[in-house]
Coordinates of C-alpha atoms in Angstrom, one line a residue:
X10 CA -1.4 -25.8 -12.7
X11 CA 1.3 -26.8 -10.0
X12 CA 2.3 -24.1 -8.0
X13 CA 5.7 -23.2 -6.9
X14 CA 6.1 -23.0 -3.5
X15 CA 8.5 -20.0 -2.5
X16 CA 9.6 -20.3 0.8
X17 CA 8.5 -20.4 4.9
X18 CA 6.1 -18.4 5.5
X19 CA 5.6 -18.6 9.7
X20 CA 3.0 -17.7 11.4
X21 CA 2.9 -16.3 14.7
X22 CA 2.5 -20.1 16.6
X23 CA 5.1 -21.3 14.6
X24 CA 3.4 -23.1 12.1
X25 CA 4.4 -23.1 8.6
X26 CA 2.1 -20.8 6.3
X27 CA 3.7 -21.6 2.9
X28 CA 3.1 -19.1 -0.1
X29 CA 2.5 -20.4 -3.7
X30 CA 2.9 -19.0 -6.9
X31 CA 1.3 -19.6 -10.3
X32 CA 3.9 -18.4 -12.6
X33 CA 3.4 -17.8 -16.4
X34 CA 3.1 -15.1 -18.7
X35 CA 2.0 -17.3 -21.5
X36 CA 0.3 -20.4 -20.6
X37 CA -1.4 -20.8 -17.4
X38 CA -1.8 -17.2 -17.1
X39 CA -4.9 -14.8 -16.7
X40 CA -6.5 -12.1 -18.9
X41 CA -7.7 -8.8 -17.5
X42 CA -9.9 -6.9 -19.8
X43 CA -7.8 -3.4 -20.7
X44 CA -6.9 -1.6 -23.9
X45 CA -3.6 0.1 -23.8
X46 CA -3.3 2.9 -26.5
X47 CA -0.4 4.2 -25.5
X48 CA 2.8 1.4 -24.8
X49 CA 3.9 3.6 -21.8
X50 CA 0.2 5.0 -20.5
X51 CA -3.0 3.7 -19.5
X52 CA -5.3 5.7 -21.6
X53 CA -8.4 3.9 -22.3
X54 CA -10.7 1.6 -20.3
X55 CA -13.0 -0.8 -22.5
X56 CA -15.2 -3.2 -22.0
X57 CA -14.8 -5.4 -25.4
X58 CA -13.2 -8.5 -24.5
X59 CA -12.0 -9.4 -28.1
X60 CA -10.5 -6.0 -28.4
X61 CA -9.1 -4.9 -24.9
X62 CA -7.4 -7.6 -23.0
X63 CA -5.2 -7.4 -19.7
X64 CA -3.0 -10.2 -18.5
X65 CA -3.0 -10.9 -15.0
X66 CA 0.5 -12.2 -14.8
X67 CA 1.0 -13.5 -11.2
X68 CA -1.3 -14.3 -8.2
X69 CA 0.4 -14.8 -4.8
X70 CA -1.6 -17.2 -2.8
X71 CA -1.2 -18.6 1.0
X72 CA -2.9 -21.8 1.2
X73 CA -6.0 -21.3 2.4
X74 CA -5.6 -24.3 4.7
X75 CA -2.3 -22.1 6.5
X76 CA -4.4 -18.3 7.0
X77 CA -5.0 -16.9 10.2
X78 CA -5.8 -13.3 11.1
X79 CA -2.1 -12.4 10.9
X80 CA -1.7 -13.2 7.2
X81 CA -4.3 -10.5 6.5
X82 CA -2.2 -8.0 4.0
X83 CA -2.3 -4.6 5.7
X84 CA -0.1 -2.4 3.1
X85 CA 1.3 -2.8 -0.4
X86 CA 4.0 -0.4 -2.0
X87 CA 5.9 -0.7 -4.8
X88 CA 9.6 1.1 -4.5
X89 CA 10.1 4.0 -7.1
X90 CA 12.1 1.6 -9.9
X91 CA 8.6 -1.0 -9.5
X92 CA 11.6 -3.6 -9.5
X93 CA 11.0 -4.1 -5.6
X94 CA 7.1 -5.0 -4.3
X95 CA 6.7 -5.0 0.0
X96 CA 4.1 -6.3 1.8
X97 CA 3.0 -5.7 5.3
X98 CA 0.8 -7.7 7.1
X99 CA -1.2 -8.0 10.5
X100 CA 1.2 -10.4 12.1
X101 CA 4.2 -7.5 11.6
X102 CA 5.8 -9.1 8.9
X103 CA 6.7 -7.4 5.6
X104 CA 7.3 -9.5 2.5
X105 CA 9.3 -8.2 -0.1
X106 CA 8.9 -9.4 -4.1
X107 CA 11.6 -8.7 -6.6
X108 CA 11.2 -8.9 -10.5
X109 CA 12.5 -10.9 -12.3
X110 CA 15.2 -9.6 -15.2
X111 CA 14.2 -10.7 -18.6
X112 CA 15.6 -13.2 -20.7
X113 CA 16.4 -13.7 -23.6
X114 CA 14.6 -17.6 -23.8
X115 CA 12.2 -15.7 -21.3
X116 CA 11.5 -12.7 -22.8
X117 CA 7.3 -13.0 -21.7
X118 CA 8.6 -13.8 -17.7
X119 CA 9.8 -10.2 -17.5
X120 CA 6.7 -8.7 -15.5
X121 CA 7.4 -12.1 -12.9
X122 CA 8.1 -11.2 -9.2
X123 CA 9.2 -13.7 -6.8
X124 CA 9.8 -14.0 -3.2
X125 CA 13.1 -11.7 -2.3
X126 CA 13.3 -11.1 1.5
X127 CA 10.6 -11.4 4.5
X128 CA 11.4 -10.7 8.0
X129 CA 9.5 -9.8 11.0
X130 CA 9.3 -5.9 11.5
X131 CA 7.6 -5.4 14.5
X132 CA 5.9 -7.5 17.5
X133 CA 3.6 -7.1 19.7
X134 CA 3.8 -4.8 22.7
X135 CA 2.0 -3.8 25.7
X136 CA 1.7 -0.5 27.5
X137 CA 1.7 -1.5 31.4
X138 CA 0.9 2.6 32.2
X139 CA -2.4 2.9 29.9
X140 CA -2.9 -1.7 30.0
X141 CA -2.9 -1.3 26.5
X142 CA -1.9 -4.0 24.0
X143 CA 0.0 -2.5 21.2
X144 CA -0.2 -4.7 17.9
X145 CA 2.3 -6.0 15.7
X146 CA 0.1 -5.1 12.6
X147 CA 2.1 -2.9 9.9
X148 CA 0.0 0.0 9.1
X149 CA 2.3 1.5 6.4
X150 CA 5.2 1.0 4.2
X151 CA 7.6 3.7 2.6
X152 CA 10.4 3.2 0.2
X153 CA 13.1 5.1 0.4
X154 CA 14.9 6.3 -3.5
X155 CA 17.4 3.7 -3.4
X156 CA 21.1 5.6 -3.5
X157 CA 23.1 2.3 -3.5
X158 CA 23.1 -1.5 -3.6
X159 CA 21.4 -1.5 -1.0
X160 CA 17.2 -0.8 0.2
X161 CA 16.0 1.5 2.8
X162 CA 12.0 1.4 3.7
X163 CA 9.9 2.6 6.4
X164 CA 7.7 0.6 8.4
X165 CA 5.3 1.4 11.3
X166 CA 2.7 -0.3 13.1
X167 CA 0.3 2.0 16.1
X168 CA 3.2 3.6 17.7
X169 CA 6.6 3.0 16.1
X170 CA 8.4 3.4 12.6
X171 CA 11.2 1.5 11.9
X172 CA 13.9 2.0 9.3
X173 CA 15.1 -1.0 7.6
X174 CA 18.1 -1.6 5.3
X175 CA 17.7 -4.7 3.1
X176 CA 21.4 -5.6 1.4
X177 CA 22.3 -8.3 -0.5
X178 CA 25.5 -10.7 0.9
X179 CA 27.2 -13.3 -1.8
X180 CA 30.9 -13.0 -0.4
X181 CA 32.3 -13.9 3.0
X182 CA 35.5 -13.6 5.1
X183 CA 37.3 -16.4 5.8
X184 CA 40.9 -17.0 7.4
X185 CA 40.3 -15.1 10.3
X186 CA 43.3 -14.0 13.0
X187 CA 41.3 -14.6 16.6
X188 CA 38.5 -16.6 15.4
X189 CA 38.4 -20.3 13.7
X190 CA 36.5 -21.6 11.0
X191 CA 33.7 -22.1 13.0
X192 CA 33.6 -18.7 14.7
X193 CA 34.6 -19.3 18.2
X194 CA 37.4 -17.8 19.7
X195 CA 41.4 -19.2 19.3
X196 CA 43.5 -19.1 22.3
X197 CA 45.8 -15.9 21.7
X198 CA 48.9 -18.5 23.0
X199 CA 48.2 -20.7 19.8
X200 CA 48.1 -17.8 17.3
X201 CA 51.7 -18.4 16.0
X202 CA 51.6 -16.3 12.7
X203 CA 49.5 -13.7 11.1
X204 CA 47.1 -14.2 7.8
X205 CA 45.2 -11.8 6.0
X206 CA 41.6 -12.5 5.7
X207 CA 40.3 -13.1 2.4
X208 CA 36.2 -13.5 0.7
X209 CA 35.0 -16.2 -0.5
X210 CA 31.9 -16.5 -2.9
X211 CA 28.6 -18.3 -0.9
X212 CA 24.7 -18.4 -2.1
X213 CA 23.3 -14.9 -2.0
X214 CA 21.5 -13.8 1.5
X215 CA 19.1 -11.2 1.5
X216 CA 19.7 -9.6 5.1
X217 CA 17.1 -6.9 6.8
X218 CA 18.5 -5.2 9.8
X219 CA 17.1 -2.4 11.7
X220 CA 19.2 0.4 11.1
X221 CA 16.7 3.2 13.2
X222 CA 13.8 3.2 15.5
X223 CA 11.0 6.0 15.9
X224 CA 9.6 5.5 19.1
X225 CA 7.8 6.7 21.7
X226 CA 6.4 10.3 20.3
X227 CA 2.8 9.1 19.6
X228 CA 0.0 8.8 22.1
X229 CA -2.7 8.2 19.6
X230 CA -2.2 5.3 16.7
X231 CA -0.2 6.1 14.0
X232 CA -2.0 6.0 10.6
X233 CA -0.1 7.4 8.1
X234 CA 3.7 8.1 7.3
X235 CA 5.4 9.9 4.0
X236 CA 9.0 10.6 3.0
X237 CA 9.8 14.1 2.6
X238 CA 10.9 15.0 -1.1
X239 CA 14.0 16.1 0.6
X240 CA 15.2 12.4 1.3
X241 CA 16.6 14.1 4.8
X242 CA 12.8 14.2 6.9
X243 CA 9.9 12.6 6.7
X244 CA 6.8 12.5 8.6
X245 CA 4.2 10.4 10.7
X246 CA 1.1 10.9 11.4
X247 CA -1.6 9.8 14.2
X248 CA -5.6 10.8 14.9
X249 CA -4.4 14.7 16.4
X250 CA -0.8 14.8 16.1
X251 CA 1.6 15.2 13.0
X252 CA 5.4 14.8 13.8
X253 CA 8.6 15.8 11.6
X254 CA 11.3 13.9 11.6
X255 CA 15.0 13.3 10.7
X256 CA 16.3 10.1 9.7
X257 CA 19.7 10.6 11.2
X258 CA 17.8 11.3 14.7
X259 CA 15.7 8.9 16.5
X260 CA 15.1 10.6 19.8
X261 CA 13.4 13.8 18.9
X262 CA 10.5 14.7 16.8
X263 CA 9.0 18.0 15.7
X264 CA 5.4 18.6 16.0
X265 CA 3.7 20.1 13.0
X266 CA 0.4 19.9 13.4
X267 CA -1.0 19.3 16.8
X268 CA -5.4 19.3 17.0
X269 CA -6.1 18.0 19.9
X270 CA -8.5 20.7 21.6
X271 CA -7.9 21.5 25.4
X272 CA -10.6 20.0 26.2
X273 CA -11.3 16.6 24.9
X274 CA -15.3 16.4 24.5
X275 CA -14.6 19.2 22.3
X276 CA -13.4 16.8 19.8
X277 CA -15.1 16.7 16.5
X278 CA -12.6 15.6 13.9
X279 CA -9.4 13.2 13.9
X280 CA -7.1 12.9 11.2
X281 CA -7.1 10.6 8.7
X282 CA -4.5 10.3 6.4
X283 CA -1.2 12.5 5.4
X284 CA 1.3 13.0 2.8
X285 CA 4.1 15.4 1.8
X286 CA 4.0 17.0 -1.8
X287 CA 5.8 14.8 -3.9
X288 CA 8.3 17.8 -5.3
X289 CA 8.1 20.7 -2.8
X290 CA 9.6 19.5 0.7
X291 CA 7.9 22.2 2.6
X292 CA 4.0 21.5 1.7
X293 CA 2.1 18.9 3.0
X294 CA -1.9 17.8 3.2
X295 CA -3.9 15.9 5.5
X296 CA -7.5 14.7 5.3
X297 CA -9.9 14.7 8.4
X298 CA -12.9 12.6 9.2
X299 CA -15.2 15.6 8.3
X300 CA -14.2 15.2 4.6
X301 CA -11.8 17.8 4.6
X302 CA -8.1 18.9 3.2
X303 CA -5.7 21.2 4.6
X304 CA -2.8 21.9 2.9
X305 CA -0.3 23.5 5.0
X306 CA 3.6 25.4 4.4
X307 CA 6.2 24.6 6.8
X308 CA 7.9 28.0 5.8
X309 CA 4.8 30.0 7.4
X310 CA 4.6 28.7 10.6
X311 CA 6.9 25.9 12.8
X312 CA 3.2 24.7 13.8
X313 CA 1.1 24.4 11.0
X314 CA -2.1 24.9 13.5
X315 CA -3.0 27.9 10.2
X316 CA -3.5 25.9 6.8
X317 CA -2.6 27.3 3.6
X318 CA -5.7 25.8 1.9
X319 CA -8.9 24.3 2.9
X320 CA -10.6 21.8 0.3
X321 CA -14.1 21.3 1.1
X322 CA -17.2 20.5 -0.9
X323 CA -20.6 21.7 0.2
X324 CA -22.6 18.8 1.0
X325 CA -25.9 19.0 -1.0
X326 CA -28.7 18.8 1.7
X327 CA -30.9 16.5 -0.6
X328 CA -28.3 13.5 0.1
X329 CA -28.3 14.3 4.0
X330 CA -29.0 11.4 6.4
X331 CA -27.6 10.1 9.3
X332 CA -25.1 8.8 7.5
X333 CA -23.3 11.4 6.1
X334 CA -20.8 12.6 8.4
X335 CA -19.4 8.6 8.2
X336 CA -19.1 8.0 4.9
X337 CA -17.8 11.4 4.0
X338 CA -14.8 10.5 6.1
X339 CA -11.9 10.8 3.8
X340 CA -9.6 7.5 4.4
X341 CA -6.9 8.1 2.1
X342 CA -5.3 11.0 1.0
X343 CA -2.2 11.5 -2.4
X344 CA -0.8 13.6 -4.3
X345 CA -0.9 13.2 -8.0
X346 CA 2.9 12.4 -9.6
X347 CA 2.5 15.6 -11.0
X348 CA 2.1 17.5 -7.7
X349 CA -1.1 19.6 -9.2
X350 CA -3.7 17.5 -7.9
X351 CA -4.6 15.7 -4.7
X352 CA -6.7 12.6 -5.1
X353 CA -9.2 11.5 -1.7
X354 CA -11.1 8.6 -1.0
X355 CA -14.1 8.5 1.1
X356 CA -16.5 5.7 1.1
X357 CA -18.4 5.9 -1.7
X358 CA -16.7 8.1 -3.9
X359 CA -13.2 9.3 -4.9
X360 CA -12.6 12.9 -5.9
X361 CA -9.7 14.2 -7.3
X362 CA -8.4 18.3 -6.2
X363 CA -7.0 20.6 -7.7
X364 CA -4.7 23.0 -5.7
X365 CA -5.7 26.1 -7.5
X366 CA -9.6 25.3 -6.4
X367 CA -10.3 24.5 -2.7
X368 CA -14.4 25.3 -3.1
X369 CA -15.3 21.8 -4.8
X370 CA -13.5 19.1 -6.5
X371 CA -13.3 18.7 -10.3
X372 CA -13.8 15.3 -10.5
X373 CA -16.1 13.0 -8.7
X374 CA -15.9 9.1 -9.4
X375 CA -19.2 6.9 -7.8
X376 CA -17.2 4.1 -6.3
X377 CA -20.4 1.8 -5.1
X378 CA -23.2 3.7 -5.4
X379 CA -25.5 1.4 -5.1
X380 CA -24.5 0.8 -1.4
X381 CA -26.3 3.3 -0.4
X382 CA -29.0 2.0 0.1
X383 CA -27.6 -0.7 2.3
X384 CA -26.2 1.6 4.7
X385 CA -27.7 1.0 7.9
X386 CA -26.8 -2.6 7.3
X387 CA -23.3 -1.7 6.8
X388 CA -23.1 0.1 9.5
X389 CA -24.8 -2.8 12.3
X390 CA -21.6 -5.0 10.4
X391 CA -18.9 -2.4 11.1
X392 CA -18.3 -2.1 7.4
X393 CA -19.1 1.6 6.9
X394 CA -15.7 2.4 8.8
X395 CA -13.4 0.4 6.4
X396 CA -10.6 2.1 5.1
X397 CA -10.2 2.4 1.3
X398 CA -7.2 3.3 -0.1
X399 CA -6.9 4.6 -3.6
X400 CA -3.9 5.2 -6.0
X401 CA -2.8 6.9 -9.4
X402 CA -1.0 4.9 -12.7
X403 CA 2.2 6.4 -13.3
X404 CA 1.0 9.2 -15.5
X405 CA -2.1 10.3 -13.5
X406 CA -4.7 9.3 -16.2
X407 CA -6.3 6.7 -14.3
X408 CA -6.9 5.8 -10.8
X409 CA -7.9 2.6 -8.9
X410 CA -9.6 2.0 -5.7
X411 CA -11.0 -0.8 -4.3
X412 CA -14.2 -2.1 -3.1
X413 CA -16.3 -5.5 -1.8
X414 CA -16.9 -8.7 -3.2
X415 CA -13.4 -8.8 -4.1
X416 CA -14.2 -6.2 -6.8
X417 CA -11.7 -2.9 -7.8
X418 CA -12.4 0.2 -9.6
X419 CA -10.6 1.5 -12.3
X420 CA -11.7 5.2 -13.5
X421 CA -9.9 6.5 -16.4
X422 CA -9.5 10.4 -16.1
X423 CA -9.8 11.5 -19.9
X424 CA -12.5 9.1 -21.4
X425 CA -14.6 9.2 -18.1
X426 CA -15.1 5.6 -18.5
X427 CA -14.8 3.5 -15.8
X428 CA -14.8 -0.9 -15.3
X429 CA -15.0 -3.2 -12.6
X430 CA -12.8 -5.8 -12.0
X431 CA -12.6 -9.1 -9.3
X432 CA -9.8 -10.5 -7.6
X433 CA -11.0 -13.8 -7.1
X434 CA -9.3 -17.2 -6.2
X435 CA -12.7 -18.7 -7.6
X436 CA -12.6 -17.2 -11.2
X437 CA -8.1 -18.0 -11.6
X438 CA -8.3 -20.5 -14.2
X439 CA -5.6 -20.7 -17.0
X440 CA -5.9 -18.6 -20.0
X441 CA -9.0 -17.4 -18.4
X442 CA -10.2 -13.7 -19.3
X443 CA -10.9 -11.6 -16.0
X444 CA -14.5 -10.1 -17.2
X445 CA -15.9 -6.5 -16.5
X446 CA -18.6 -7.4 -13.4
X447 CA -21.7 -5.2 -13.0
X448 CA -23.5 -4.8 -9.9
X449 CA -27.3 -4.7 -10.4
X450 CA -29.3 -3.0 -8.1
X451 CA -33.0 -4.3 -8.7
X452 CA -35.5 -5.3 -11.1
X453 CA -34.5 -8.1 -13.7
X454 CA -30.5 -9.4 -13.3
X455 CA -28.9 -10.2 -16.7
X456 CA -26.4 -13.5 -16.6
X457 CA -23.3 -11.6 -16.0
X458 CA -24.6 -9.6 -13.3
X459 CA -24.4 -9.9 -9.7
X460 CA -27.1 -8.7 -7.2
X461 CA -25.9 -5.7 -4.8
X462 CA -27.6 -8.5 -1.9
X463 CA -25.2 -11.3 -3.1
X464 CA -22.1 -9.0 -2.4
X465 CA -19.5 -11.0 0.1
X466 CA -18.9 -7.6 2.6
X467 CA -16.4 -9.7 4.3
X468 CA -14.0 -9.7 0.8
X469 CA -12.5 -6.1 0.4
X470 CA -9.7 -4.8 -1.5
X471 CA -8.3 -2.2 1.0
X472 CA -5.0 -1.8 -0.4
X473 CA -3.6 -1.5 -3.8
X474 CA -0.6 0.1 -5.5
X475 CA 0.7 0.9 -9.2
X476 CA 3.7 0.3 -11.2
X477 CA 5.5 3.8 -10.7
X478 CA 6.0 3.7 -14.8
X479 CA 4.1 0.4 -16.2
X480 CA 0.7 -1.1 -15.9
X481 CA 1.4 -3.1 -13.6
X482 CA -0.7 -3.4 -10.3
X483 CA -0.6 -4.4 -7.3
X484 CA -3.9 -5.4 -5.4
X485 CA -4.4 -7.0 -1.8
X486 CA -7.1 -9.4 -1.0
X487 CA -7.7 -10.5 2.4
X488 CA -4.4 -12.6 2.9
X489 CA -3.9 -12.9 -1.2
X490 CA -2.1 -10.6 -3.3
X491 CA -2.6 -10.3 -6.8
X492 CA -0.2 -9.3 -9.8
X493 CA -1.6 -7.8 -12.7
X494 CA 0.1 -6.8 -16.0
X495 CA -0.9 -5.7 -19.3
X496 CA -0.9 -8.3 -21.9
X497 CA 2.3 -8.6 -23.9
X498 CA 1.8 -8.2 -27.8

């Protein structure tokens, strides 16, 4: 198929780094095993090919022969409509994809979302008091609930969130007093009469411009941020601190949560992730690298040093090794739509809360069990301390993480049946269905299996996101992002 190309793409020397498209709903497009029950909810995974299909309806590819490190996707959110997709990456640039409005030729092209506006958000830095080099890699992304034509989002790399407005321009002035058609400056003593400056339609331009920046409150690197239910605060958070803030003030922070002991060889836990409760502006959680969740209320206490709730599961002594304490790490943290549940990831398994029970959680999901045993490996490689990131559908009935070889989990809530799916550049042929893989784990491999000593540890899907209200998904590999959609009856 001939791609589509969207647009520069720079990289950080300059060079171009053009992104492709393959486009089609119908032809040319992919098939991602899934049987929808419901039109407007996920509520049964399958395996049966004939039955259960899933159209992948988009893959956004750089050209292999363009990536560096700094095309690396580092954070994928959709906004709350799903009509906006952003994209952060390790070179500080955020992409951001709009969807295309259906047609009435068109109707299949709906799901389709192209290129709308990429800009540089941050750049690299270096701290001359601590020598430290501060990168321009953009660790999160946060929409903001759109309240007119134009988009607010939160970006932050290590140390500094940035608020962006994104605005769309298709008129401008023209008949100015002091300034000619060009711009520059008239001589006041050749201004012989007065006009009134009038708009004229051009080609649309998408502008970004920084409208506020968060700096200088964190000493540690910043690794998670989440907009307050309120719309007025939200808040960031880095390995001991948490900070509240105000989007109307950029010079002043309030700390929320502050760990750090007095003395630092004391330390035995950082945090991890943090998010505020998606309806009550006052509650919050955050997950530490012992594998817990504190839940805290803002209306107790100015300094939430005293949680409200503490969600911890005993660790069963038969599965101790030395191990444990690193992969019960919990690397990403979220409240269910809902706001009853909280949802963690650790790395091999994600567990879903419930607020009412703190003692154990009610659901346990085996992301790659069968990685267990290749732990001490992992660990030589670095890979034990990736962070997995793990998100709900729009209804909370299933949730999706990811894992290696390209592979991503989907876990459906009410059947308890679960499939394994690749994002793979290798397997995108047209019209091709996106098979169930199975990992086997030793003794005889059947055809469509592959060996847990084949796995590629160097392809992970770190970050994906959902479709606030449709199945549509979002998933990140390496410097690829793919766009999946159910199939269209």
């Amino acid at each position: 198929m001939e791609r589509e190309r969207l647009g520069p793409w720079c990289s950080p020397t300059g060079s171009p780094a053009p992104l492709s498209c393959e486009t089609g709903c119908g032809e040319g497009s992919w098939i991602l095993v899934y049987r929808l029950l419901v039109p407007t909810q996920v509520s049964l995974l399958s395996m049966e090919e004939d039955i259960d299909t899933r159209k992948i309806n988009n893959s956004f590819l750089r050209d292999h022969s363009y990536a560096t490190e700094a095309d690396i996707i580092s954070t994928v959110e959709f906004n709350h409509t799903g009509e906006l997709l952003a994209t952060g990456d390790k070179g500080g640039r955020v992409v951001i994809f709009q969807r295309e409005q259906e047609s009435k030729n068109q109707v299949h092209r709906r799901g389709e979302y192209n290129v709308y506006s990429t800009f540089q958000s941050h750049e690299p830095e270096f701290d001359y008091l601590k020598s430290l080099e501060i990168e321009e890699k953009i660790n999160k992304i946060r929409w903001l609930p759109q309240q007119n034509a134009a988009y607010f989002l939160l970006s932050t790399n290590d140390k500094t969130v940035k608020l962006w407005k994104v605005s769309e321009r298709d008129k401008r002035p023209e008949g100015y007093n002091l300034k000619d058609e060009e711009g520059r400056l008239r001589d006041p003593a050749t201004i012989t009469t007065l006009r009134v400056p009038v708009l004229r339609p051009m080609d649309l331009m998408v502008e970004a411009t920084p409208r506020r920046v968060f700096a200088n409150a964190h000493t540690y690197h910043i690794n998670s941020i989440s907009v307050n239910s309120d719309y007025e605060t939200y808040m960031s958070a880095d390995d001991l601190r948490i900070n509240l803030w105000n989007f109307e003030i950029t010079n002043q922070s309030f700390n929320i949560v502050d760990i750090k002991p007095a003395n630092m060889e004391e330390l035995t836990e950082v945090i991890t992730a943090a998010e505020f409760h998606p309806h009550h502006c006052n509650t919050f959680v955050y997950s530490s690298s012992k594998g817990t969740i504190r839940l805290c209320d803002m209306r107790a206490s100015a300094l939430c040093d005293r949680h409200t709730k503490f969600f911890e599961e005993p660790e069963d002594p038969s599965n101790r090794s030395f191990f444990s304490e690193i992969i019960s790490s919990i690397s990403d943290v979220k409240f269910s739509h809902s706001g009853r549940y909280i949802m963690t990831r650790d790395y091999l398994t994600v567990k879903v809360w419930d607020l009412n029970m703190e003692n154990r959680p009610i659901e346990t999901y085996q992301v790659h069990d069968y990685l267990r045993s290749k732990l001490c490996s992992l660990y030589e490689n670095d890979c034990i301390f990736d962070k997995f990131e793990c998100v709900w559908n729009g209804s909370d009935s299933v949730i999706m993480t990811g894992s290696y070889n390209n592979f991503f989990r989907m876990f459906d809530r009410n059947t308890k049946r679960d499939v394994t799916l690749e994002a793979s550049r290798e397997n995108s042929k047209p019209r091709a269905i996106l098979k169930p893989r199975k990992v086997c784990v030793g003794g005889k491999r059947r055809k469509d299996e592959i060996s847990v000593d084949s796995l590629d540890f160097s392809k992970k899907i770190l970050h994906t996101a959902w479709h606030p209200s449709e199945n549509i998904i979002a998933v990140a590999a390496t410097n690829n992002l793919y766009i999946f959609q159910d199939k269209v009856n």
